[in-house]
C-alpha positions as semicolon CSV with decimal commas, in nm:
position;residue;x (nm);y (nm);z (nm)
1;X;0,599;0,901;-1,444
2;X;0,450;0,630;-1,676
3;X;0,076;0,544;-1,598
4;X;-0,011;0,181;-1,768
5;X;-0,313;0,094;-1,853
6;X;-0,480;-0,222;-1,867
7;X;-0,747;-0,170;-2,175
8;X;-0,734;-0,483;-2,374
9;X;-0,904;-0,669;-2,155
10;X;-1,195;-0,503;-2,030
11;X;-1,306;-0,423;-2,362
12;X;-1,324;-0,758;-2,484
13;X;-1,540;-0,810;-2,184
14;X;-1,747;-0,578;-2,277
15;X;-1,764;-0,728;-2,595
16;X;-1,826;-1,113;-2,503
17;X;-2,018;-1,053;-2,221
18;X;-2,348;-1,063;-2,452
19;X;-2,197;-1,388;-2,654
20;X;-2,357;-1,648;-2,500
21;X;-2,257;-2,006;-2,390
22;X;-2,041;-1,973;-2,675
23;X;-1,804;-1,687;-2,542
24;X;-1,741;-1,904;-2,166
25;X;-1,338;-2,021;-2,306
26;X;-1,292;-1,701;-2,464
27;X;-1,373;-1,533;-2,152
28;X;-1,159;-1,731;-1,944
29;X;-0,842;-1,684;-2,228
30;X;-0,948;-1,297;-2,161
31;X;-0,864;-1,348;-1,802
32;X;-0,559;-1,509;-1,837
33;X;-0,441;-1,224;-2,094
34;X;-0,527;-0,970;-1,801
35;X;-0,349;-1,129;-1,577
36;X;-0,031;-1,174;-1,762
37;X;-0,038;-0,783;-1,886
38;X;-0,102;-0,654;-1,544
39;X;0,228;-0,878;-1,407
40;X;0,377;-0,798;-1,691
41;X;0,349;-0,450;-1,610
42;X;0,449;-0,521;-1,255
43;X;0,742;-0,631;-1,369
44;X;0,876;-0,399;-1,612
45;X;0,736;-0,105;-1,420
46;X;0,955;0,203;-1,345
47;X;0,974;0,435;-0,996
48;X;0,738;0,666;-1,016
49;X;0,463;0,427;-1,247
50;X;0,065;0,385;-1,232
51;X;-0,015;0,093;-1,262
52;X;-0,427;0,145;-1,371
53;X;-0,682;-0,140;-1,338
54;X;-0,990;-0,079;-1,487
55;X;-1,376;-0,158;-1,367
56;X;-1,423;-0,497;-1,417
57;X;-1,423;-0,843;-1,230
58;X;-1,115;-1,007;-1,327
59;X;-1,017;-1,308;-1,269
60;X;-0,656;-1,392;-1,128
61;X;-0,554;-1,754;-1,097
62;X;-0,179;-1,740;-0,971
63;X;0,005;-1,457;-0,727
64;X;0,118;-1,123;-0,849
65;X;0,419;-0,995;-0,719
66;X;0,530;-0,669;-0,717
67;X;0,976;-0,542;-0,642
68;X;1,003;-0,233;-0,792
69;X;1,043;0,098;-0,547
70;X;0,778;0,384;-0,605
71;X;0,504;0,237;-0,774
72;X;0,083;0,266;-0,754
73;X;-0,156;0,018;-0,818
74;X;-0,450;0,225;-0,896
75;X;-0,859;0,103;-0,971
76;X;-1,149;0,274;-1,047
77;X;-1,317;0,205;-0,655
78;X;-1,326;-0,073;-0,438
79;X;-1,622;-0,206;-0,573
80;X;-1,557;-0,148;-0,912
81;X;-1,209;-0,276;-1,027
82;X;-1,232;-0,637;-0,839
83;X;-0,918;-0,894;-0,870
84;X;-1,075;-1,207;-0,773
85;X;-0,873;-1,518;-0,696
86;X;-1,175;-1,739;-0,615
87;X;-0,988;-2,003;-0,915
88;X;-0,627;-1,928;-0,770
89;X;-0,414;-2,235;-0,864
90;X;-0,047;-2,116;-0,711
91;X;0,097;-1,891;-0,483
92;X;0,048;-1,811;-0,148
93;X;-0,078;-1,466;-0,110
94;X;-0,302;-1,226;-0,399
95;X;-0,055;-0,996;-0,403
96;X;0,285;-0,983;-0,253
97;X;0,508;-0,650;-0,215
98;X;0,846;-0,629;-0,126
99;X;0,923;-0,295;-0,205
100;X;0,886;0,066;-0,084
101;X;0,763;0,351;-0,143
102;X;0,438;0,172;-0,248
103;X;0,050;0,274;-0,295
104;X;-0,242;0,080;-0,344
105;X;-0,563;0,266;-0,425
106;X;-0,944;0,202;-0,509
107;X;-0,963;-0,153;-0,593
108;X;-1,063;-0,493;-0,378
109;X;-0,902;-0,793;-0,382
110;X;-1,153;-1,125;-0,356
111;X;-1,119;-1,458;-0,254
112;X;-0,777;-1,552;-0,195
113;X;-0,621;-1,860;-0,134
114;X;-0,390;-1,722;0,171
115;X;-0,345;-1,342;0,208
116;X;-0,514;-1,079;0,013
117;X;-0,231;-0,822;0,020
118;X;0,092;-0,883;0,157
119;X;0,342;-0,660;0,181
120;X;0,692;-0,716;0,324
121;X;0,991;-0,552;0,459
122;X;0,892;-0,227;0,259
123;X;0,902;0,154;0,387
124;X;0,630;0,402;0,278
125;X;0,329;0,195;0,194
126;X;0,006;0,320;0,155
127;X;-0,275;0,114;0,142
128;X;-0,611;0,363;0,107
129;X;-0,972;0,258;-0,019
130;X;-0,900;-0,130;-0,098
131;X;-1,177;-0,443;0,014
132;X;-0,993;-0,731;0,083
133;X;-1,305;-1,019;0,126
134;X;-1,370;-1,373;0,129
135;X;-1,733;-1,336;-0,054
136;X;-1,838;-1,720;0,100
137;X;-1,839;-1,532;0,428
138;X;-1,654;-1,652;0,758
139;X;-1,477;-2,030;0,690
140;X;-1,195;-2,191;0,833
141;X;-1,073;-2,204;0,481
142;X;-1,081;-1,893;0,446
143;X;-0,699;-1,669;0,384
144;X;-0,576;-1,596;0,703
145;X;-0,481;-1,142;0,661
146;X;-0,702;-0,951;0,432
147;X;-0,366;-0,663;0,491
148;X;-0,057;-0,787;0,620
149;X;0,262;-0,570;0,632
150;X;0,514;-0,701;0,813
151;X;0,841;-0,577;0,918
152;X;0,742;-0,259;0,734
153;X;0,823;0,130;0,827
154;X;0,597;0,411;0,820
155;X;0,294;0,283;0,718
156;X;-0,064;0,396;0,662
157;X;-0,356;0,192;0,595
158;X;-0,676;0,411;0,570
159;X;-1,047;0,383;0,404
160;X;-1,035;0,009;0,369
161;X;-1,231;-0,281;0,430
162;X;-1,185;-0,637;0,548
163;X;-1,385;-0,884;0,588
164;X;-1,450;-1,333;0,619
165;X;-0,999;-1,339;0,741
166;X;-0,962;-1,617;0,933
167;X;-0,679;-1,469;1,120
168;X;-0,695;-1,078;1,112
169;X;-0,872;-0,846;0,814
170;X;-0,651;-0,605;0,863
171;X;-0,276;-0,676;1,075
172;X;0,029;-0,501;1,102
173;X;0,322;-0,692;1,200
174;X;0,664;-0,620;1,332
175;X;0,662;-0,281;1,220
176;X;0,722;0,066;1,301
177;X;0,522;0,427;1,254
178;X;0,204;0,310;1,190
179;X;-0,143;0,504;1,105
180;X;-0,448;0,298;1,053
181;X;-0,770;0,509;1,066
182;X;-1,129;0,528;0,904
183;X;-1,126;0,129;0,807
184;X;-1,404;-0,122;0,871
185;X;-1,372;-0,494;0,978
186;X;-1,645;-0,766;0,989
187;X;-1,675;-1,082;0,991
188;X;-1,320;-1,171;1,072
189;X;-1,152;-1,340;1,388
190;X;-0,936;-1,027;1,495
191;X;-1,090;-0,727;1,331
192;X;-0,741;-0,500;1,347
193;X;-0,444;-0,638;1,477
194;X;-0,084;-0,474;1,571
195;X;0,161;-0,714;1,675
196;X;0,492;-0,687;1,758
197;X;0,499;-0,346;1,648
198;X;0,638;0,015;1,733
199;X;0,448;0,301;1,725
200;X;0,088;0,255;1,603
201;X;-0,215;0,482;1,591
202;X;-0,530;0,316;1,517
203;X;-0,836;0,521;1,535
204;X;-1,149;0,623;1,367
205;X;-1,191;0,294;1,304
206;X;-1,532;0,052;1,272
207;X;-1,470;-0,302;1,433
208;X;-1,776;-0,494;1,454
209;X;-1,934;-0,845;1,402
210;X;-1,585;-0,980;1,455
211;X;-1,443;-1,268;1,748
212;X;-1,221;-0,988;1,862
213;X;-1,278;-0,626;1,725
214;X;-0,876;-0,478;1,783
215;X;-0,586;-0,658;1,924
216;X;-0,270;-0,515;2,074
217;X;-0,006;-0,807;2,056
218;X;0,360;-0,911;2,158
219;X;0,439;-1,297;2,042
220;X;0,712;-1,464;2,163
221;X;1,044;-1,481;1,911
222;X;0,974;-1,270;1,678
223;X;1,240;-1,021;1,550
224;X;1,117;-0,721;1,777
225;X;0,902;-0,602;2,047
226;X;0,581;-0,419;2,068
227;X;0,510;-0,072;2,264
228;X;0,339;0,226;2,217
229;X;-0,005;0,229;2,030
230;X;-0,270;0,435;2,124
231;X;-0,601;0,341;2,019
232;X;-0,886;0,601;2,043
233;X;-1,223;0,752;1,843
234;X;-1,292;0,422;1,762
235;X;-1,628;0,209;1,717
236;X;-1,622;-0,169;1,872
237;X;-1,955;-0,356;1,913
238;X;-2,097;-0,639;1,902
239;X;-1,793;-0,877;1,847
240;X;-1,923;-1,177;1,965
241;X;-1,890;-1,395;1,654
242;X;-1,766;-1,724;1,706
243;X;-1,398;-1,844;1,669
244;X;-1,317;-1,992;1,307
245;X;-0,944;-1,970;1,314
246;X;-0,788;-2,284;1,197
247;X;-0,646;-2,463;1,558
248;X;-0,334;-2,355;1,681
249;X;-0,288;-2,020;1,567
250;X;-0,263;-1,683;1,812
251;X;-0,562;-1,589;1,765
252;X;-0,760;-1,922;1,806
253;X;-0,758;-1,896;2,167
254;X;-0,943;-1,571;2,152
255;X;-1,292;-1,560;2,289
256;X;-1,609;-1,473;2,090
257;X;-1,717;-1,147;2,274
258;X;-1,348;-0,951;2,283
259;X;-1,365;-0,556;2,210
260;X;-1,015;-0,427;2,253
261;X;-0,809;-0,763;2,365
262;X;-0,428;-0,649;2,515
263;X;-0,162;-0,889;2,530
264;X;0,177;-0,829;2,679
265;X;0,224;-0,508;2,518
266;X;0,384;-0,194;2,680
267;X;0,245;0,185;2,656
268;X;-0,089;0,112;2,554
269;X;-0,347;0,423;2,574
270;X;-0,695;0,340;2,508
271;X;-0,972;0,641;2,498
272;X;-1,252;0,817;2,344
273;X;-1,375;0,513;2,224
274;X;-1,704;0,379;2,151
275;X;-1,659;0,030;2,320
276;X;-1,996;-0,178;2,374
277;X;-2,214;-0,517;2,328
278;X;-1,894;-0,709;2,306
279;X;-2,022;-1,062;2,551
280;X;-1,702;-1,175;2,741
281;X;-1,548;-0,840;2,801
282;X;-1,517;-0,512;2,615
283;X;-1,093;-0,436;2,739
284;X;-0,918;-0,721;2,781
285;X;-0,544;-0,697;2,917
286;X;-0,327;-1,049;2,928
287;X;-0,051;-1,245;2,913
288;X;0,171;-1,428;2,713
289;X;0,126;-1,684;2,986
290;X;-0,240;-1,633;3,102
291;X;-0,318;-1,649;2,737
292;X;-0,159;-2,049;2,659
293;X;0,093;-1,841;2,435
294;X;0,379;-2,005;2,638
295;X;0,446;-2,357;2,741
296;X;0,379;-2,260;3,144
297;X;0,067;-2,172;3,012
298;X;-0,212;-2,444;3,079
299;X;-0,544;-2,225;3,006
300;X;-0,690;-1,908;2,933
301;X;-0,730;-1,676;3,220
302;X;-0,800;-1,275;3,225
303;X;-0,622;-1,092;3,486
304;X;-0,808;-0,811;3,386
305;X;-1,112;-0,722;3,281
306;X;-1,266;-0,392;3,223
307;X;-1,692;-0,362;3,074
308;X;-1,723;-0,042;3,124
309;X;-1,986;0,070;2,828
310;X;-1,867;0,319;2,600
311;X;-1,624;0,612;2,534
312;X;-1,305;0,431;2,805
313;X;-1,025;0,646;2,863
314;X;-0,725;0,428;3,001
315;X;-0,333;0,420;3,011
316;X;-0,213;0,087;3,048
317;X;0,153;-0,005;3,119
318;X;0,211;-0,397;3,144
C-alpha cells in the first residue's frame, strides 16, 4: 500500500496566507498546483493506495476523476480538508468514480457545479464522514446529488452530510445491497433517496428541513426495479421547505411537507421511526401514475396517506 500525500500545497498556504494583496495570483497558481498533484495522483494511483488530502480549503476548478480499483481518498475531517468547486470551469460532477472497491473518508466537497460525488457502476464503495454542501444555501442552481451511486453493488454510505441539493443530498440509484445509516440531510429537496434499487437499509438517519425527508422510488425505464428497503430508527421532522428543484425533474412534483414519500416500490417496511411536523403528510405511498410520473397521469393525487405522529411501524406491499 502506497499512501500519497499532498504537502506542497498546503504549506505554501500556510506561507502566503499572511502576504497580502500581493500573494492573491500566487495563491490561485497554488490551487491549480493542488489540483493537478491530487489528479495526478488519481491517476497514477495503485490498488491498495491512500490518497491523503490535507486541512486546508482548496480550490478545484475542473472534475477529478478517479478508475483505479481499491483506492482511499482520505482528509483530515469533514470540516477540515474542504475541496471547493465554487470557481469550477468544466466537468460535470466534483468527483466522478468508476471503480470499485473504493473509500472516501473525512473530507467535504463544496460547491459544485452538478454532483458533489458521483460514483458509477462500482462494487464496494464506502462513503463515511464526507459534507457534500452548496454553502449559498437552497437555489435552483444549485448541483442536483450531494452522493450519487448509481448502478453500484454493496454499498455503504454512513456519517455524512448533505445539504442545499437541488435534487437529493444523498441518492442511491439502481443499485443493490445498500446500508445508509447515521447521515444528516438539510436543506435539500429529497433528503435520502433510493430509487430503483435492491435491497436498502436506511436507518439511524437525521432528515430534516428538507421538501421531502426520505424517498422510496421506482421510475419508469430505467435498467432495473426497486424492492425491498426497510427504513427504521430514523428522525424526520419538519420537512416542509419549499420545492426548488429545477421544473421537470422527479422530484419537482414533490410537496413541501413530505416525511417518508413511497412511490411504486415493492416490500417496503417502515418502523421505529421518529416521524413528525412534516405539513402535507408524514407517510406518503403513490404511484407512478397518481404522481404525473406517466403520461395517464394528469395531477398529483395521494391514495394514501398516513400522519400518524411518531415512532410508525408499517409493512407496505404495493
Amino acid at each position: 500500500m502506497t499512501v500519497r500525500h499532498i504537502f506542497t500545497v498546503g504549506i505554501a498556504l500556510l506561507f502566503l496566507a499572511g502576504c497580502g494583496e500581493e500573494a492573491v495570483q500566487d495563491v490561485s497558481q497554488s490551487d491549480e498546483q493542488f489540483r493537478k498533484e491530487l489528479q495526478g495522483n488519481l491517476i497514477k494511483a495503485k490498488p491498495g493506495d491512500v490518497i491523503e488530502i490535507p486541512e486546508g480549503t482548496f480550490q478545484i476548478d475542473r472534475s477529478l476523476t478517479l478508475n483505479v480499483d481499491g483506492i482511499t481518498i482520505r482528509g483530515a475531517g469533514m470540516d477540515k480538508s474542504v475541496l471547493s468547486f465554487k470557481n469550477q470551469k468544466a466537468g460535470a460532477e466534483g468527483i466522478l468514480v468508476t471503480a470499485s472497491d473504493f473509500t472516501i473518508e473525512d473530507l467535504a466537497i463544496e460547491d459544485t457545479k452538478g454532483d458533489a460525488l458521483k460514483v458509477n457502476k462500482g462494487k464496494n464503495i464506502v462513503i463515511r464522514r464526507v459534507r457534500a454542501e452548496w454553502t449559498n444555501g437552497p437555489d435552483t442552481k444549485n448541483g442536483a446529488y450531494g452522493f450519487y451511486p448509481v448502478q453500484t453493488e454493496n454499498t455503504l454510505i454512513e456519517g455524512s452530510v448533505a445539504i442545499g441539493a437541488s435534487d437529493s443530498g444523498l441518492y442511491i440509484g439502481q443499485s443493490r445491497n445498500v446500508v445508509v445509516r447515521n447521515n444528516r440531510v438539510e436543506y435539500n429537496v429529497a433528503g435520502i433517496e433510493i430509487e430503483n434499487t435492491i435491497g436498502a437499509d436506511v436507518y439511524d438517519n437525521v432528515a430534516t428541513n428538507n421538501t421531502g425527508g426520505i424517498l422510496i422510488f421506482n421510475m419508469p425505464y430505467l435498467t432495473q426495479s426497486g424492492h425491498t428497503t426497510r427504513v427504521y430508527n430514523n428522525k424526520v421532522y419538519e420537512n416542509n421547505l419549499d420545492n426548488f428543484a429545477p421544473k421537470g425533474g422527479a422530484v419537482a412534483s414533490v410537496p413541501a411537507g413530505s416525511g417518508i414519500l413511497i412511490n411504486s416500490n415493492d416490500n417496503v417496511e417502515i418502523f421505529n421511526n421518529e416521524i413528525r411536523d412534516n405539513d402535507t403528510a408524514n407517510i406518503i405511498v403513490s404511484s407512478l401514475f397518481t404522481a404525473n410520473y406517466e403520461e395517464k397521469s394528469t395531477k398529483w393525487t395521494i391514495p394514501l396517506i398516513l400522519t400518524q405522529r411518531a415512532f410508525m411501524s408499517t409493512t407496505t406491499p404495493l
